[in-house]
Amino acid sequence: MKNDLFLRALKGETVDRPPVWMMRQAGRYLPEFMEIKAKYDFFTRCQTPELASEITVQPIRRYGMDAAILFSDILVIPQAMNIEVQMKPNFGPYLPNPVRTSKDVNNAIVPDVKEALDYVYQAIKATKEKLNDEIPLIGFAGSPWTILCYCVQGQGSKNFDKAKAFCFTNPVAAHQMLQKITDTTIAYLKEKVKAGVNAVQVFDSWGGMLSPTDYQEFSWQYINQIIEALKDDAPVIAFGKGCWFALGEMAKSGASALGVDWTCSPKNARYLTGGNITLQGNFDPSRLLSPPETIKKMVHQMIDEFGKDKYIVNLGHGILPNIPLENAKAFIDAVKEYNM
Ligand code: CP3
């Protein structure tokens, strides 16, 4: 690997500057992404290795991040479990037959992920060829809780009230479903590593919806199963949006790094995690609307606060579609200029 900064930061090694990538870096702020999006619908892009690999390397060509993340979606898992998922333009994910009863849970299958998600591994192989061992490739999955949120709610939501109601009224079925998702996800991530990804990230986008106690019961214990199953195959990054309250518990796990969002200060994140584990984050994605010079100052300050070691520069959540190209460039360049 020509540039192994990202993998070294995951190991906690001393570096001249921290590595940088952006969550959702292959996305709608890029005109070259919009060109492909205009021609092919969402799941065609995910399922066609040539398209998925091209979209994955687009931001790398433009900005030279230190890691690529495979273009795909967390909702390929429910799809593989026989739960229909549509991606509606200007609406987002839509699941016409949501999981609402024990019978629905019984109908969800734990698939042969080798077969059901073969297109993902083909996309990984195509991407690895394009990356030519320049930088590492990240594979990802949603946390079981975040996947359950969509499976039960049937669409995005401000509070995922139906998903929570299901857990609190039918906890036995909810746990069965969470375990099925966990088993599928572990097998899936292991295949992704076999296909060539160098690290995996678990996105718990909706973990912060839960109280600290419910988080342990409905989210963390399943993420922890994934970490335990994967940690000897590849480094695992656990990102919980709004989950600062769980950072102490998460730091005791086998994860190589923890994601942090912008509602937790770098100092508090270091304090809560005991100062030893690699942290990733936590620039407010909306802050990329600031002028480029301000972005650069803020990024340098963020690196100073986290410390350059055991740190991966990132946003605190996905990049927004309305970010100017030169502002995204300022974010990446600021990191490369650090220590120069
Ligand atoms: O980071 C990357 O560049 C890789 C691409 C990536 C996508 N989805 C592509 C995508 C990743 C890492 C994801 C993960 C994902 N998908 C998450 C977890 C991360 C997070 O943001 O919290 C979640 C919750 C989803 C579910 C999902 N997919 C939603 C809610 C939406 C619609 C909202 C939106 O942003 O449009 C999607 C669609 C989606 N997934 C798009 C992209 C680029 C946009 C739609 C499109 O391109 O047609």
mmCIF file of C-alpha atoms and ligand atoms in Angstrom:
data_model
loop_
_atom_site.group_PDB
_atom_site.id
_atom_site.type_symbol
_atom_site.label_atom_id
_atom_site.label_comp_id
_atom_site.label_asym_id
_atom_site.label_seq_id
_atom_site.Cartn_x
_atom_site.Cartn_y
_atom_site.Cartn_z
ATOM 1 C CA MET A 1 0.000 0.000 0.000
ATOM 2 C CA LYS A 2 1.624 3.267 -1.136
ATOM 3 C CA ASN A 3 -0.299 5.444 1.310
ATOM 4 C CA ASP A 4 -0.971 3.494 4.506
ATOM 5 C CA LEU A 5 -1.609 6.494 6.809
ATOM 6 C CA PHE A 6 -5.188 5.383 7.437
ATOM 7 C CA LEU A 7 -4.185 1.831 8.387
ATOM 8 C CA ARG A 8 -1.392 3.151 10.598
ATOM 9 C CA ALA A 9 -3.775 5.477 12.418
ATOM 10 C CA LEU A 10 -6.099 2.501 12.996
ATOM 11 C CA LYS A 11 -3.166 0.676 14.617
ATOM 12 C CA GLY A 12 -2.429 3.730 16.761
ATOM 13 C CA GLU A 13 1.007 4.309 15.215
ATOM 14 C CA THR A 14 2.731 7.714 15.250
ATOM 15 C CA VAL A 15 2.211 9.664 12.013
ATOM 16 C CA ASP A 16 3.375 13.008 10.556
ATOM 17 C CA ARG A 17 -0.192 14.018 9.937
ATOM 18 C CA PRO A 18 -3.519 12.240 10.460
ATOM 19 C CA PRO A 19 -5.282 10.586 7.500
ATOM 20 C CA VAL A 20 -8.482 12.107 6.104
ATOM 21 C CA TRP A 21 -11.626 10.869 4.345
ATOM 22 C CA MET A 22 -15.259 12.042 4.415
ATOM 23 C CA MET A 23 -18.352 10.029 5.202
ATOM 24 C CA ARG A 24 -20.524 9.887 2.058
ATOM 25 C CA GLN A 25 -17.605 11.245 0.045
ATOM 26 C CA ALA A 26 -18.978 9.570 -3.089
ATOM 27 C CA GLY A 27 -22.080 11.703 -3.254
ATOM 28 C CA ARG A 28 -24.301 14.373 -4.646
ATOM 29 C CA TYR A 29 -21.977 17.352 -4.123
ATOM 30 C CA LEU A 30 -19.842 15.984 -7.004
ATOM 31 C CA PRO A 31 -20.922 16.894 -10.567
ATOM 32 C CA GLU A 32 -19.330 13.693 -11.920
ATOM 33 C CA PHE A 33 -21.530 11.708 -9.487
ATOM 34 C CA MET A 34 -24.638 13.598 -10.641
ATOM 35 C CA GLU A 35 -23.842 12.680 -14.248
ATOM 36 C CA ILE A 36 -23.940 8.964 -13.446
ATOM 37 C CA LYS A 37 -26.966 9.446 -11.155
ATOM 38 C CA ALA A 38 -28.875 11.050 -14.057
ATOM 39 C CA LYS A 39 -28.404 7.919 -16.168
ATOM 40 C CA TYR A 40 -28.872 5.026 -13.715
ATOM 41 C CA ASP A 41 -31.198 4.501 -10.770
ATOM 42 C CA PHE A 42 -29.806 3.973 -7.296
ATOM 43 C CA PHE A 43 -29.720 0.181 -7.058
ATOM 44 C CA THR A 44 -28.433 -0.140 -10.638
ATOM 45 C CA ARG A 45 -25.489 1.995 -9.529
ATOM 46 C CA CYS A 46 -24.971 -0.238 -6.483
ATOM 47 C CA GLN A 47 -25.371 -3.504 -8.399
ATOM 48 C CA THR A 48 -23.171 -2.734 -11.419
ATOM 49 C CA PRO A 49 -19.514 -3.212 -10.388
ATOM 50 C CA GLU A 50 -18.244 -0.902 -13.149
ATOM 51 C CA LEU A 51 -20.524 1.937 -11.936
ATOM 52 C CA ALA A 52 -20.042 1.352 -8.207
ATOM 53 C CA SER A 53 -16.248 1.253 -8.578
ATOM 54 C CA GLU A 54 -16.215 4.348 -10.798
ATOM 55 C CA ILE A 55 -18.336 6.304 -8.272
ATOM 56 C CA THR A 56 -16.074 5.110 -5.441
ATOM 57 C CA VAL A 57 -12.916 6.499 -7.028
ATOM 58 C CA GLN A 58 -14.437 9.807 -8.239
ATOM 59 C CA PRO A 59 -13.764 11.740 -5.010
ATOM 60 C CA ILE A 60 -10.256 10.212 -4.781
ATOM 61 C CA ARG A 61 -9.327 11.461 -8.259
ATOM 62 C CA ARG A 62 -10.610 14.925 -7.458
ATOM 63 C CA TYR A 63 -9.266 15.394 -3.906
ATOM 64 C CA GLY A 64 -6.843 12.579 -3.033
ATOM 65 C CA MET A 65 -8.321 11.374 0.263
ATOM 66 C CA ASP A 66 -6.297 8.826 2.266
ATOM 67 C CA ALA A 67 -9.004 6.139 2.053
ATOM 68 C CA ALA A 68 -11.840 5.228 -0.312
ATOM 69 C CA ILE A 69 -15.240 3.922 0.836
ATOM 70 C CA LEU A 70 -17.124 1.572 -1.432
ATOM 71 C CA PHE A 71 -20.218 3.070 -3.041
ATOM 72 C CA SER A 72 -23.128 0.954 -1.837
ATOM 73 C CA ASP A 73 -25.828 1.269 0.815
ATOM 74 C CA ILE A 74 -26.604 -0.186 4.222
ATOM 75 C CA LEU A 75 -30.037 -1.294 2.933
ATOM 76 C CA VAL A 76 -28.619 -4.020 0.672
ATOM 77 C CA ILE A 77 -28.784 -6.191 3.820
ATOM 78 C CA PRO A 78 -32.607 -6.151 4.256
ATOM 79 C CA GLN A 79 -32.883 -6.623 0.486
ATOM 80 C CA ALA A 80 -30.781 -9.764 0.753
ATOM 81 C CA MET A 81 -33.010 -10.900 3.663
ATOM 82 C CA ASN A 82 -36.030 -10.885 1.333
ATOM 83 C CA ILE A 83 -37.374 -7.526 2.488
ATOM 84 C CA GLU A 84 -38.159 -5.284 -0.476
ATOM 85 C CA VAL A 85 -36.314 -1.932 -0.443
ATOM 86 C CA GLN A 86 -36.920 0.838 -2.969
ATOM 87 C CA MET A 87 -34.974 4.084 -3.232
ATOM 88 C CA LYS A 88 -37.492 6.737 -4.232
ATOM 89 C CA PRO A 89 -36.120 9.901 -5.842
ATOM 90 C CA ASN A 90 -36.543 12.940 -3.540
ATOM 91 C CA PHE A 91 -37.908 10.690 -0.775
ATOM 92 C CA GLY A 92 -35.221 8.184 0.188
ATOM 93 C CA PRO A 93 -35.598 4.547 1.221
ATOM 94 C CA TYR A 94 -39.076 2.995 1.055
ATOM 95 C CA LEU A 95 -39.906 -0.523 2.253
ATOM 96 C CA PRO A 96 -43.453 -1.380 1.090
ATOM 97 C CA ASN A 97 -43.786 -4.416 3.402
ATOM 98 C CA PRO A 98 -42.274 -3.361 6.723
ATOM 99 C CA VAL A 99 -41.591 -5.825 9.555
ATOM 100 C CA ARG A 100 -44.318 -5.321 12.177
ATOM 101 C CA THR A 101 -45.128 -8.769 13.639
ATOM 102 C CA SER A 102 -43.422 -11.976 14.818
ATOM 103 C CA LYS A 103 -44.603 -13.574 11.576
ATOM 104 C CA ASP A 104 -42.814 -10.881 9.561
ATOM 105 C CA VAL A 105 -39.652 -11.618 11.557
ATOM 106 C CA ASN A 106 -40.005 -15.333 10.801
ATOM 107 C CA ASN A 107 -40.351 -14.527 7.102
ATOM 108 C CA ALA A 108 -37.039 -12.634 7.025
ATOM 109 C CA ILE A 109 -34.306 -15.007 5.910
ATOM 110 C CA VAL A 110 -30.637 -15.211 6.854
ATOM 111 C CA PRO A 111 -29.402 -15.455 3.265
ATOM 112 C CA ASP A 112 -26.367 -17.070 1.711
ATOM 113 C CA VAL A 113 -24.534 -13.750 1.480
ATOM 114 C CA LYS A 114 -21.997 -15.161 -0.979
ATOM 115 C CA GLU A 115 -24.721 -15.518 -3.539
ATOM 116 C CA ALA A 116 -27.150 -12.745 -2.586
ATOM 117 C CA LEU A 117 -24.541 -9.976 -2.418
ATOM 118 C CA ASP A 118 -22.044 -11.207 -4.999
ATOM 119 C CA TYR A 119 -22.303 -7.892 -6.872
ATOM 120 C CA VAL A 120 -20.793 -6.118 -3.858
ATOM 121 C CA TYR A 121 -17.686 -8.329 -3.853
ATOM 122 C CA GLN A 122 -17.355 -7.833 -7.621
ATOM 123 C CA ALA A 123 -17.540 -4.057 -7.035
ATOM 124 C CA ILE A 124 -14.803 -4.362 -4.390
ATOM 125 C CA LYS A 125 -12.545 -6.269 -6.810
ATOM 126 C CA ALA A 126 -13.141 -3.696 -9.567
ATOM 127 C CA THR A 127 -12.434 -0.843 -7.133
ATOM 128 C CA LYS A 128 -9.226 -2.449 -5.844
ATOM 129 C CA GLU A 129 -7.985 -2.630 -9.430
ATOM 130 C CA LYS A 130 -8.733 1.053 -9.984
ATOM 131 C CA LEU A 131 -7.078 2.030 -6.703
ATOM 132 C CA ASN A 132 -3.949 0.117 -7.726
ATOM 133 C CA ASP A 133 -2.801 -0.246 -4.087
ATOM 134 C CA GLU A 134 -2.493 3.536 -3.707
ATOM 135 C CA ILE A 135 -4.863 3.828 -0.701
ATOM 136 C CA PRO A 136 -6.954 1.451 1.426
ATOM 137 C CA LEU A 137 -10.604 0.649 0.693
ATOM 138 C CA ILE A 138 -13.247 0.756 3.450
ATOM 139 C CA GLY A 139 -16.240 -1.595 3.431
ATOM 140 C CA PHE A 140 -19.259 -0.886 5.600
ATOM 141 C CA ALA A 141 -22.563 -2.079 6.993
ATOM 142 C CA GLY A 142 -25.337 -0.517 9.008
ATOM 143 C CA SER A 143 -25.646 -1.475 12.661
ATOM 144 C CA PRO A 144 -28.383 -4.039 13.322
ATOM 145 C CA TRP A 145 -30.394 -1.384 15.200
ATOM 146 C CA THR A 146 -30.167 1.124 12.332
ATOM 147 C CA ILE A 147 -31.194 -1.568 9.832
ATOM 148 C CA LEU A 148 -34.097 -2.603 12.080
ATOM 149 C CA CYS A 149 -35.201 1.054 12.172
ATOM 150 C CA TYR A 150 -35.747 1.016 8.387
ATOM 151 C CA CYS A 151 -37.170 -2.532 8.320
ATOM 152 C CA VAL A 152 -39.887 -1.657 10.847
ATOM 153 C CA GLN A 153 -40.510 2.020 10.103
ATOM 154 C CA GLY A 154 -40.540 1.351 6.351
ATOM 155 C CA GLN A 155 -38.920 4.703 5.570
ATOM 156 C CA GLY A 156 -36.745 7.420 7.074
ATOM 157 C CA SER A 157 -38.119 9.177 10.154
ATOM 158 C CA LYS A 158 -37.335 11.924 12.635
ATOM 159 C CA ASN A 159 -37.867 9.656 15.646
ATOM 160 C CA PHE A 160 -38.355 6.090 14.323
ATOM 161 C CA ASP A 161 -41.384 5.811 16.596
ATOM 162 C CA LYS A 162 -42.727 2.618 14.986
ATOM 163 C CA ALA A 163 -39.348 0.903 15.298
ATOM 164 C CA LYS A 164 -39.125 1.813 18.979
ATOM 165 C CA ALA A 165 -42.741 0.780 19.593
ATOM 166 C CA PHE A 166 -41.959 -2.626 18.054
ATOM 167 C CA CYS A 167 -38.950 -3.098 20.357
ATOM 168 C CA PHE A 168 -40.824 -2.054 23.482
ATOM 169 C CA THR A 169 -44.045 -4.018 22.813
ATOM 170 C CA ASN A 170 -42.547 -7.138 21.234
ATOM 171 C CA PRO A 171 -38.951 -7.342 22.519
ATOM 172 C CA VAL A 172 -38.690 -11.090 21.819
ATOM 173 C CA ALA A 173 -39.424 -10.624 18.114
ATOM 174 C CA ALA A 174 -37.270 -7.485 17.992
ATOM 175 C CA HIS A 175 -34.283 -9.390 19.404
ATOM 176 C CA GLN A 176 -34.872 -12.264 16.956
ATOM 177 C CA MET A 177 -34.822 -9.775 14.104
ATOM 178 C CA LEU A 178 -31.732 -7.987 15.445
ATOM 179 C CA GLN A 179 -29.947 -11.348 15.710
ATOM 180 C CA LYS A 180 -30.872 -12.304 12.139
ATOM 181 C CA ILE A 181 -29.532 -8.968 10.891
ATOM 182 C CA THR A 182 -26.374 -9.438 12.990
ATOM 183 C CA ASP A 183 -25.726 -12.934 11.624
ATOM 184 C CA THR A 184 -26.243 -11.720 8.046
ATOM 185 C CA THR A 185 -24.013 -8.695 8.593
ATOM 186 C CA ILE A 186 -21.140 -10.709 10.086
ATOM 187 C CA ALA A 187 -21.126 -13.129 7.149
ATOM 188 C CA TYR A 188 -21.416 -10.215 4.706
ATOM 189 C CA LEU A 189 -18.529 -8.214 6.194
ATOM 190 C CA LYS A 190 -16.321 -11.313 6.284
ATOM 191 C CA GLU A 191 -16.956 -11.791 2.551
ATOM 192 C CA LYS A 192 -16.175 -8.123 1.928
ATOM 193 C CA VAL A 193 -12.813 -8.531 3.658
ATOM 194 C CA LYS A 194 -12.131 -11.657 1.571
ATOM 195 C CA ALA A 195 -12.943 -9.640 -1.553
ATOM 196 C CA GLY A 196 -10.362 -7.027 -0.588
ATOM 197 C CA VAL A 197 -11.565 -4.267 1.753
ATOM 198 C CA ASN A 198 -8.859 -3.193 4.201
ATOM 199 C CA ALA A 199 -11.117 -2.036 7.054
ATOM 200 C CA VAL A 200 -14.828 -2.001 7.869
ATOM 201 C CA GLN A 201 -17.044 0.655 9.399
ATOM 202 C CA VAL A 202 -20.350 -0.022 11.155
ATOM 203 C CA PHE A 203 -22.757 2.924 10.772
ATOM 204 C CA ASP A 204 -25.123 3.254 13.724
ATOM 205 C CA SER A 205 -26.851 6.309 12.289
ATOM 206 C CA TRP A 206 -29.843 6.068 14.635
ATOM 207 C CA GLY A 207 -28.248 4.763 17.835
ATOM 208 C CA GLY A 208 -28.595 8.230 19.345
ATOM 209 C CA MET A 209 -32.401 7.807 19.268
ATOM 210 C CA LEU A 210 -32.144 5.366 22.177
ATOM 211 C CA SER A 211 -31.681 6.024 25.891
ATOM 212 C CA PRO A 212 -28.301 4.849 27.245
ATOM 213 C CA THR A 213 -29.942 1.729 28.744
ATOM 214 C CA ASP A 214 -31.910 0.884 25.593
ATOM 215 C CA TYR A 215 -28.801 1.542 23.506
ATOM 216 C CA GLN A 216 -26.989 -1.275 25.324
ATOM 217 C CA GLU A 217 -29.938 -3.635 24.877
ATOM 218 C CA PHE A 218 -31.013 -2.928 21.301
ATOM 219 C CA SER A 219 -27.878 -1.622 19.611
ATOM 220 C CA TRP A 220 -24.493 -1.986 21.259
ATOM 221 C CA GLN A 221 -24.629 -5.688 22.147
ATOM 222 C CA TYR A 222 -25.193 -6.490 18.443
ATOM 223 C CA ILE A 223 -22.498 -4.095 17.194
ATOM 224 C CA ASN A 224 -20.172 -5.710 19.711
ATOM 225 C CA GLN A 225 -20.925 -9.165 18.252
ATOM 226 C CA ILE A 226 -19.927 -7.827 14.833
ATOM 227 C CA ILE A 227 -16.704 -6.330 16.213
ATOM 228 C CA GLU A 228 -15.792 -9.577 18.001
ATOM 229 C CA ALA A 229 -16.442 -11.622 14.851
ATOM 230 C CA LEU A 230 -14.540 -9.279 12.514
ATOM 231 C CA LYS A 231 -11.634 -7.889 14.532
ATOM 232 C CA ASP A 232 -9.222 -10.659 13.552
ATOM 233 C CA ASP A 233 -10.125 -10.248 9.857
ATOM 234 C CA ALA A 234 -9.805 -6.446 9.559
ATOM 235 C CA PRO A 235 -9.806 -3.279 11.692
ATOM 236 C CA VAL A 236 -13.342 -2.243 12.681
ATOM 237 C CA ILE A 237 -14.544 1.354 13.090
ATOM 238 C CA ALA A 238 -17.752 1.810 15.093
ATOM 239 C CA PHE A 239 -19.601 5.041 14.339
ATOM 240 C CA GLY A 240 -22.634 5.884 16.442
ATOM 241 C CA LYS A 241 -24.387 9.121 15.536
ATOM 242 C CA GLY A 242 -25.439 10.878 18.764
ATOM 243 C CA CYS A 243 -23.903 8.068 20.841
ATOM 244 C CA TRP A 244 -21.327 10.030 22.853
ATOM 245 C CA PHE A 245 -22.967 8.653 26.037
ATOM 246 C CA ALA A 246 -21.778 5.162 25.062
ATOM 247 C CA LEU A 247 -18.183 6.054 24.133
ATOM 248 C CA GLY A 248 -16.815 4.731 27.445
ATOM 249 C CA GLU A 249 -18.364 1.290 26.869
ATOM 250 C CA MET A 250 -17.392 1.304 23.188
ATOM 251 C CA ALA A 251 -13.746 2.064 24.046
ATOM 252 C CA LYS A 252 -13.575 -1.220 26.000
ATOM 253 C CA SER A 253 -14.438 -3.225 22.865
ATOM 254 C CA GLY A 254 -12.207 -4.742 20.200
ATOM 255 C CA ALA A 255 -12.908 -1.886 17.780
ATOM 256 C CA SER A 256 -9.812 -0.250 16.249
ATOM 257 C CA ALA A 257 -11.473 3.167 16.147
ATOM 258 C CA LEU A 258 -14.628 4.983 17.204
ATOM 259 C CA GLY A 259 -16.507 7.597 15.209
ATOM 260 C CA VAL A 260 -17.561 10.793 16.950
ATOM 261 C CA ASP A 261 -20.088 13.398 15.818
ATOM 262 C CA TRP A 262 -19.809 17.165 16.261
ATOM 263 C CA THR A 263 -22.000 17.382 19.357
ATOM 264 C CA CYS A 264 -19.130 15.942 21.421
ATOM 265 C CA SER A 265 -15.958 18.039 21.806
ATOM 266 C CA PRO A 266 -12.629 16.381 20.935
ATOM 267 C CA LYS A 267 -11.525 16.859 24.538
ATOM 268 C CA ASN A 268 -14.617 15.168 25.944
ATOM 269 C CA ALA A 269 -14.360 12.324 23.386
ATOM 270 C CA ARG A 270 -10.756 11.681 24.484
ATOM 271 C CA TYR A 271 -11.798 11.862 28.134
ATOM 272 C CA LEU A 272 -14.743 9.483 27.720
ATOM 273 C CA THR A 273 -12.652 6.931 25.771
ATOM 274 C CA GLY A 274 -9.656 7.005 28.111
ATOM 275 C CA GLY A 275 -7.226 8.505 25.566
ATOM 276 C CA ASN A 276 -5.990 5.234 24.085
ATOM 277 C CA ILE A 277 -8.273 4.326 21.180
ATOM 278 C CA THR A 278 -8.168 5.935 17.717
ATOM 279 C CA LEU A 279 -10.999 8.426 17.183
ATOM 280 C CA GLN A 280 -12.562 9.534 13.891
ATOM 281 C CA GLY A 281 -14.528 12.704 13.191
ATOM 282 C CA ASN A 282 -16.032 15.145 13.978
ATOM 283 C CA PHE A 283 -16.390 18.268 11.790
ATOM 284 C CA ASP A 284 -19.972 19.535 11.588
ATOM 285 C CA PRO A 285 -20.946 18.757 7.937
ATOM 286 C CA SER A 286 -22.741 22.133 7.749
ATOM 287 C CA ARG A 287 -19.486 23.862 8.720
ATOM 288 C CA LEU A 288 -18.261 23.033 5.218
ATOM 289 C CA LEU A 289 -20.477 25.965 4.198
ATOM 290 C CA SER A 290 -17.985 28.341 5.899
ATOM 291 C CA PRO A 291 -15.458 30.104 3.619
ATOM 292 C CA PRO A 292 -12.453 27.886 2.688
ATOM 293 C CA GLU A 293 -10.025 29.893 4.851
ATOM 294 C CA THR A 294 -12.263 29.437 7.904
ATOM 295 C CA ILE A 295 -12.585 25.714 7.167
ATOM 296 C CA LYS A 296 -8.799 25.365 7.104
ATOM 297 C CA LYS A 297 -8.382 27.155 10.435
ATOM 298 C CA MET A 298 -11.098 25.072 12.043
ATOM 299 C CA VAL A 299 -9.616 21.802 10.726
ATOM 300 C CA HIS A 300 -6.169 22.663 12.131
ATOM 301 C CA GLN A 301 -7.756 23.502 15.465
ATOM 302 C CA MET A 302 -9.682 20.205 15.407
ATOM 303 C CA ILE A 303 -6.456 18.245 14.777
ATOM 304 C CA ASP A 304 -4.735 20.110 17.612
ATOM 305 C CA GLU A 305 -7.606 19.256 19.945
ATOM 306 C CA PHE A 306 -7.805 15.550 19.056
ATOM 307 C CA GLY A 307 -4.015 15.294 18.692
ATOM 308 C CA LYS A 308 -2.407 14.162 15.406
ATOM 309 C CA ASP A 309 -1.918 10.549 16.555
ATOM 310 C CA LYS A 310 -4.660 7.951 17.055
ATOM 311 C CA TYR A 311 -6.855 10.200 14.980
ATOM 312 C CA ILE A 312 -8.613 10.056 11.595
ATOM 313 C CA VAL A 313 -9.927 13.364 10.269
ATOM 314 C CA ASN A 314 -13.525 13.108 9.062
ATOM 315 C CA LEU A 315 -16.876 14.825 9.254
ATOM 316 C CA GLY A 316 -19.237 14.072 12.129
ATOM 317 C CA HIS A 317 -21.753 12.622 9.617
ATOM 318 C CA GLY A 318 -22.164 12.428 5.828
ATOM 319 C CA ILE A 319 -21.268 15.343 3.530
ATOM 320 C CA LEU A 320 -24.295 17.391 2.433
ATOM 321 C CA PRO A 321 -25.316 17.758 -1.236
ATOM 322 C CA ASN A 322 -25.042 21.577 -1.145
ATOM 323 C CA ILE A 323 -21.329 21.805 -0.262
ATOM 324 C CA PRO A 324 -19.262 23.823 -2.794
ATOM 325 C CA LEU A 325 -16.455 21.821 -4.420
ATOM 326 C CA GLU A 326 -13.752 24.259 -3.277
ATOM 327 C CA ASN A 327 -14.959 23.940 0.344
ATOM 328 C CA ALA A 328 -14.621 20.151 0.283
ATOM 329 C CA LYS A 329 -11.151 20.686 -1.196
ATOM 330 C CA ALA A 330 -10.236 23.095 1.622
ATOM 331 C CA PHE A 331 -11.179 20.412 4.180
ATOM 332 C CA ILE A 332 -8.920 17.768 2.605
ATOM 333 C CA ASP A 333 -6.076 20.194 1.815
ATOM 334 C CA ALA A 334 -6.069 21.560 5.366
ATOM 335 C CA VAL A 335 -5.172 18.097 6.655
ATOM 336 C CA LYS A 336 -2.438 17.571 4.059
ATOM 337 C CA GLU A 337 -0.978 20.992 4.920
ATOM 338 C CA TYR A 338 -0.917 20.196 8.637
ATOM 339 C CA ASN A 339 2.665 19.948 9.916
ATOM 340 C CA MET A 340 4.107 21.364 6.682
HETATM 341 O O1 CP3 B 1 -19.779 7.261 1.941
HETATM 342 C C1 CP3 B 1 -19.826 6.933 0.744
HETATM 343 O O2 CP3 B 1 -19.376 7.652 -0.154
HETATM 344 C C2 CP3 B 1 -20.419 5.594 0.361
HETATM 345 C C3 CP3 B 1 -21.779 5.662 0.056
HETATM 346 C C4 CP3 B 1 -22.905 5.453 1.052
HETATM 347 C C5 CP3 B 1 -24.256 5.556 0.629
HETATM 348 N N1 CP3 B 1 -25.041 5.187 1.668
HETATM 349 C C6 CP3 B 1 -24.704 5.936 -0.724
HETATM 350 C C7 CP3 B 1 -25.998 6.616 -0.861
HETATM 351 C C8 CP3 B 1 -22.909 5.084 2.395
HETATM 352 C C9 CP3 B 1 -21.747 4.893 3.350
HETATM 353 C C10 CP3 B 1 -24.272 4.919 2.768
HETATM 354 C C11 CP3 B 1 -24.707 4.474 4.103
HETATM 355 C C12 CP3 B 1 -26.079 4.745 4.526
HETATM 356 N N2 CP3 B 1 -27.229 4.611 3.798
HETATM 357 C C13 CP3 B 1 -26.443 5.127 5.834
HETATM 358 C C14 CP3 B 1 -25.490 5.271 6.980
HETATM 359 C C15 CP3 B 1 -24.706 6.507 6.909
HETATM 360 C C16 CP3 B 1 -25.462 7.738 7.250
HETATM 361 O O3 CP3 B 1 -25.495 8.633 6.412
HETATM 362 O O4 CP3 B 1 -26.009 7.790 8.355
HETATM 363 C C17 CP3 B 1 -27.838 5.274 5.865
HETATM 364 C C18 CP3 B 1 -28.670 5.705 7.048
HETATM 365 C C19 CP3 B 1 -28.330 4.924 4.572
HETATM 366 C C20 CP3 B 1 -29.733 4.874 4.125
HETATM 367 C C21 CP3 B 1 -29.991 5.810 3.035
HETATM 368 N N3 CP3 B 1 -29.531 5.669 1.742
HETATM 369 C C22 CP3 B 1 -30.764 6.997 3.094
HETATM 370 C C23 CP3 B 1 -31.416 7.521 4.341
HETATM 371 C C24 CP3 B 1 -30.767 7.539 1.818
HETATM 372 C C25 CP3 B 1 -31.552 8.712 1.332
HETATM 373 C C26 CP3 B 1 -31.116 9.993 1.880
HETATM 374 C C27 CP3 B 1 -30.083 10.606 1.014
HETATM 375 O O5 CP3 B 1 -28.997 10.936 1.512
HETATM 376 O O6 CP3 B 1 -30.402 10.805 -0.162
HETATM 377 C C28 CP3 B 1 -29.946 6.726 1.004
HETATM 378 C C29 CP3 B 1 -29.602 6.946 -0.413
HETATM 379 C C30 CP3 B 1 -28.176 7.084 -0.739
HETATM 380 N N4 CP3 B 1 -27.194 6.212 -0.338
HETATM 381 C C31 CP3 B 1 -27.612 8.083 -1.558
HETATM 382 C C32 CP3 B 1 -26.240 7.786 -1.648
HETATM 383 C C33 CP3 B 1 -25.192 8.525 -2.431
HETATM 384 C C34 CP3 B 1 -28.362 9.240 -2.212
HETATM 385 C C35 CP3 B 1 -29.343 8.830 -3.261
HETATM 386 C C36 CP3 B 1 -28.802 8.638 -4.635
HETATM 387 O O7 CP3 B 1 -27.600 8.720 -4.889
HETATM 388 O O8 CP3 B 1 -29.633 8.404 -5.540
#
